[in-house]
């Protein structure tokens, strides 16, 4: 599956293939599933706390940002961009190439790619 997102007035492609977890481990030395599970667990804990303590959306977002490992998010974003285009530079250089980086829009596309990676299209 492929998605294109406008970042800093540039069309940036993101792609998910069956090899994304292998590429992730080779590039970052970590198991992508474990990293994703830790992220999901953190998000769930913050959402439960926000509900329990009746936090407003802004406070919940700040709480989430305080507890999330943003590096994992950027690693996931980069690995999907790299899968779509092997000519992109290293993660840091690639991120530095953007003056404006709409994280929420990019994450939305990446979450769709992640979801597609774990679903199947069975024909009955």
PDB file of C-alpha atoms in Angstrom:
ATOM      1  CA  UNK A   1       0.000   0.000   0.000  1.00  0.00           C
ATOM      2  CA  UNK A   2       1.246   3.471  -0.815  1.00  0.00           C
ATOM      3  CA  UNK A   3       0.276   6.913   0.513  1.00  0.00           C
ATOM      4  CA  UNK A   4       1.448  10.373  -0.497  1.00  0.00           C
ATOM      5  CA  UNK A   5       1.522  13.292   1.944  1.00  0.00           C
ATOM      6  CA  UNK A   6       2.450  16.902   1.254  1.00  0.00           C
ATOM      7  CA  UNK A   7       5.284  17.894   3.570  1.00  0.00           C
ATOM      8  CA  UNK A   8       6.757  21.366   3.245  1.00  0.00           C
ATOM      9  CA  UNK A   9       5.214  21.691  -0.245  1.00  0.00           C
ATOM     10  CA  UNK A  10       6.813  18.419  -1.392  1.00  0.00           C
ATOM     11  CA  UNK A  11       4.925  15.237  -2.256  1.00  0.00           C
ATOM     12  CA  UNK A  12       6.416  12.527  -0.038  1.00  0.00           C
ATOM     13  CA  UNK A  13       5.559   8.885  -0.656  1.00  0.00           C
ATOM     14  CA  UNK A  14       5.165   6.311   2.108  1.00  0.00           C
ATOM     15  CA  UNK A  15       4.843   2.617   1.409  1.00  0.00           C
ATOM     16  CA  UNK A  16       4.160  -0.493   3.436  1.00  0.00           C
ATOM     17  CA  UNK A  17       5.397  -3.884   2.316  1.00  0.00           C
ATOM     18  CA  UNK A  18       5.741  -7.237   4.022  1.00  0.00           C
ATOM     19  CA  UNK A  19       9.422  -6.424   4.631  1.00  0.00           C
ATOM     20  CA  UNK A  20       8.899  -3.271   6.710  1.00  0.00           C
ATOM     21  CA  UNK A  21       9.538  -5.045  10.029  1.00  0.00           C
ATOM     22  CA  UNK A  22      12.775  -6.570   8.723  1.00  0.00           C
ATOM     23  CA  UNK A  23      13.909  -3.175   7.406  1.00  0.00           C
ATOM     24  CA  UNK A  24      13.001  -1.566  10.744  1.00  0.00           C
ATOM     25  CA  UNK A  25      15.070  -4.076  12.701  1.00  0.00           C
ATOM     26  CA  UNK A  26      18.038  -3.747  10.334  1.00  0.00           C
ATOM     27  CA  UNK A  27      17.930   0.049  10.486  1.00  0.00           C
ATOM     28  CA  UNK A  28      17.128   0.630  14.171  1.00  0.00           C
ATOM     29  CA  UNK A  29      18.077  -2.635  15.874  1.00  0.00           C
ATOM     30  CA  UNK A  30      14.648  -3.003  17.456  1.00  0.00           C
ATOM     31  CA  UNK A  31      11.598  -5.183  16.871  1.00  0.00           C
ATOM     32  CA  UNK A  32       8.959  -2.993  15.208  1.00  0.00           C
ATOM     33  CA  UNK A  33       6.066  -4.939  16.765  1.00  0.00           C
ATOM     34  CA  UNK A  34       7.481  -4.470  20.251  1.00  0.00           C
ATOM     35  CA  UNK A  35       7.985  -0.751  19.645  1.00  0.00           C
ATOM     36  CA  UNK A  36       4.440  -0.388  18.272  1.00  0.00           C
ATOM     37  CA  UNK A  37       3.011  -2.322  21.233  1.00  0.00           C
ATOM     38  CA  UNK A  38       4.837  -0.036  23.687  1.00  0.00           C
ATOM     39  CA  UNK A  39       3.479   3.014  21.865  1.00  0.00           C
ATOM     40  CA  UNK A  40      -0.050   1.621  21.897  1.00  0.00           C
ATOM     41  CA  UNK A  41       0.241   0.799  25.602  1.00  0.00           C
ATOM     42  CA  UNK A  42       1.422   4.328  26.394  1.00  0.00           C
ATOM     43  CA  UNK A  43      -1.402   5.872  24.384  1.00  0.00           C
ATOM     44  CA  UNK A  44      -3.957   3.640  26.123  1.00  0.00           C
ATOM     45  CA  UNK A  45      -2.624   4.507  29.600  1.00  0.00           C
ATOM     46  CA  UNK A  46      -2.733   8.241  28.886  1.00  0.00           C
ATOM     47  CA  UNK A  47      -6.261   7.999  27.455  1.00  0.00           C
ATOM     48  CA  UNK A  48      -7.435   6.100  30.546  1.00  0.00           C
ATOM     49  CA  UNK A  49      -5.817   8.680  32.835  1.00  0.00           C
ATOM     50  CA  UNK A  50      -7.405  11.517  30.835  1.00  0.00           C
ATOM     51  CA  UNK A  51     -10.818   9.887  31.169  1.00  0.00           C
ATOM     52  CA  UNK A  52     -10.343   9.124  34.875  1.00  0.00           C
ATOM     53  CA  UNK A  53      -9.138  12.643  35.683  1.00  0.00           C
ATOM     54  CA  UNK A  54     -11.467  14.327  33.189  1.00  0.00           C
ATOM     55  CA  UNK A  55      -8.600  16.081  31.384  1.00  0.00           C
ATOM     56  CA  UNK A  56      -9.337  18.421  28.495  1.00  0.00           C
ATOM     57  CA  UNK A  57      -8.012  17.574  25.024  1.00  0.00           C
ATOM     58  CA  UNK A  58      -5.040  19.947  25.260  1.00  0.00           C
ATOM     59  CA  UNK A  59      -3.906  18.546  28.607  1.00  0.00           C
ATOM     60  CA  UNK A  60      -4.359  14.995  27.306  1.00  0.00           C
ATOM     61  CA  UNK A  61      -2.214  15.821  24.270  1.00  0.00           C
ATOM     62  CA  UNK A  62       0.509  17.347  26.445  1.00  0.00           C
ATOM     63  CA  UNK A  63       0.403  14.311  28.728  1.00  0.00           C
ATOM     64  CA  UNK A  64       0.687  12.026  25.726  1.00  0.00           C
ATOM     65  CA  UNK A  65       3.653  13.927  24.304  1.00  0.00           C
ATOM     66  CA  UNK A  66       5.373  13.782  27.682  1.00  0.00           C
ATOM     67  CA  UNK A  67       5.153   9.982  27.804  1.00  0.00           C
ATOM     68  CA  UNK A  68       5.561   8.997  24.139  1.00  0.00           C
ATOM     69  CA  UNK A  69       8.925   8.040  22.725  1.00  0.00           C
ATOM     70  CA  UNK A  70       8.821  10.378  19.746  1.00  0.00           C
ATOM     71  CA  UNK A  71      11.912   8.760  18.259  1.00  0.00           C
ATOM     72  CA  UNK A  72       9.923   5.584  17.633  1.00  0.00           C
ATOM     73  CA  UNK A  73       7.277   7.595  15.775  1.00  0.00           C
ATOM     74  CA  UNK A  74       9.907   9.223  13.592  1.00  0.00           C
ATOM     75  CA  UNK A  75      11.576   5.846  13.003  1.00  0.00           C
ATOM     76  CA  UNK A  76       8.276   4.403  11.768  1.00  0.00           C
ATOM     77  CA  UNK A  77       7.647   7.418   9.565  1.00  0.00           C
ATOM     78  CA  UNK A  78      11.127   7.219   8.055  1.00  0.00           C
ATOM     79  CA  UNK A  79      11.039   3.467   7.404  1.00  0.00           C
ATOM     80  CA  UNK A  80       7.802   3.822   5.400  1.00  0.00           C
ATOM     81  CA  UNK A  81       9.288   6.760   3.457  1.00  0.00           C
ATOM     82  CA  UNK A  82      12.460   4.759   2.833  1.00  0.00           C
ATOM     83  CA  UNK A  83      10.422   1.771   1.634  1.00  0.00           C
ATOM     84  CA  UNK A  84       8.800   4.051  -0.939  1.00  0.00           C
ATOM     85  CA  UNK A  85      12.060   5.780  -1.932  1.00  0.00           C
ATOM     86  CA  UNK A  86      15.453   4.213  -1.192  1.00  0.00           C
ATOM     87  CA  UNK A  87      17.227   7.413  -2.236  1.00  0.00           C
ATOM     88  CA  UNK A  88      16.147   9.397   0.817  1.00  0.00           C
ATOM     89  CA  UNK A  89      18.930  10.297   3.250  1.00  0.00           C
ATOM     90  CA  UNK A  90      19.352   9.085   6.829  1.00  0.00           C
ATOM     91  CA  UNK A  91      16.533   9.777   9.282  1.00  0.00           C
ATOM     92  CA  UNK A  92      18.106  12.899  10.793  1.00  0.00           C
ATOM     93  CA  UNK A  93      19.144  14.355   7.439  1.00  0.00           C
ATOM     94  CA  UNK A  94      15.741  13.574   5.968  1.00  0.00           C
ATOM     95  CA  UNK A  95      13.906  15.300   8.837  1.00  0.00           C
ATOM     96  CA  UNK A  96      16.293  18.260   8.628  1.00  0.00           C
ATOM     97  CA  UNK A  97      15.392  18.667   4.961  1.00  0.00           C
ATOM     98  CA  UNK A  98      11.910  19.889   5.961  1.00  0.00           C
ATOM     99  CA  UNK A  99      11.238  23.328   7.344  1.00  0.00           C
ATOM    100  CA  UNK A 100       7.665  22.366   8.225  1.00  0.00           C
ATOM    101  CA  UNK A 101       6.700  18.804   9.213  1.00  0.00           C
ATOM    102  CA  UNK A 102       2.954  18.249   9.830  1.00  0.00           C
ATOM    103  CA  UNK A 103       3.354  15.338  12.238  1.00  0.00           C
ATOM    104  CA  UNK A 104      -0.369  14.671  12.696  1.00  0.00           C
ATOM    105  CA  UNK A 105      -0.997  14.375   8.936  1.00  0.00           C
ATOM    106  CA  UNK A 106       2.033  12.166   8.428  1.00  0.00           C
ATOM    107  CA  UNK A 107       1.088   9.950  11.370  1.00  0.00           C
ATOM    108  CA  UNK A 108      -2.417   9.533   9.978  1.00  0.00           C
ATOM    109  CA  UNK A 109      -0.964   8.136   6.747  1.00  0.00           C
ATOM    110  CA  UNK A 110       1.528   5.952   8.625  1.00  0.00           C
ATOM    111  CA  UNK A 111      -1.213   4.527  10.854  1.00  0.00           C
ATOM    112  CA  UNK A 112      -3.169   3.557   7.724  1.00  0.00           C
ATOM    113  CA  UNK A 113      -0.068   1.823   6.378  1.00  0.00           C
ATOM    114  CA  UNK A 114       0.484   0.019   9.677  1.00  0.00           C
ATOM    115  CA  UNK A 115      -3.109  -1.107   9.748  1.00  0.00           C
ATOM    116  CA  UNK A 116      -2.858  -2.372   6.179  1.00  0.00           C
ATOM    117  CA  UNK A 117       0.313  -4.277   7.077  1.00  0.00           C
ATOM    118  CA  UNK A 118      -1.546  -6.312   9.682  1.00  0.00           C
ATOM    119  CA  UNK A 119      -4.752  -6.994   7.763  1.00  0.00           C
ATOM    120  CA  UNK A 120      -5.390  -9.471   5.014  1.00  0.00           C
ATOM    121  CA  UNK A 121      -7.613  -9.444   1.985  1.00  0.00           C
ATOM    122  CA  UNK A 122      -9.137 -12.918   1.958  1.00  0.00           C
ATOM    123  CA  UNK A 123     -11.355 -13.939  -0.890  1.00  0.00           C
ATOM    124  CA  UNK A 124     -14.205 -16.191   0.070  1.00  0.00           C
TER     125      UNK A 124
END
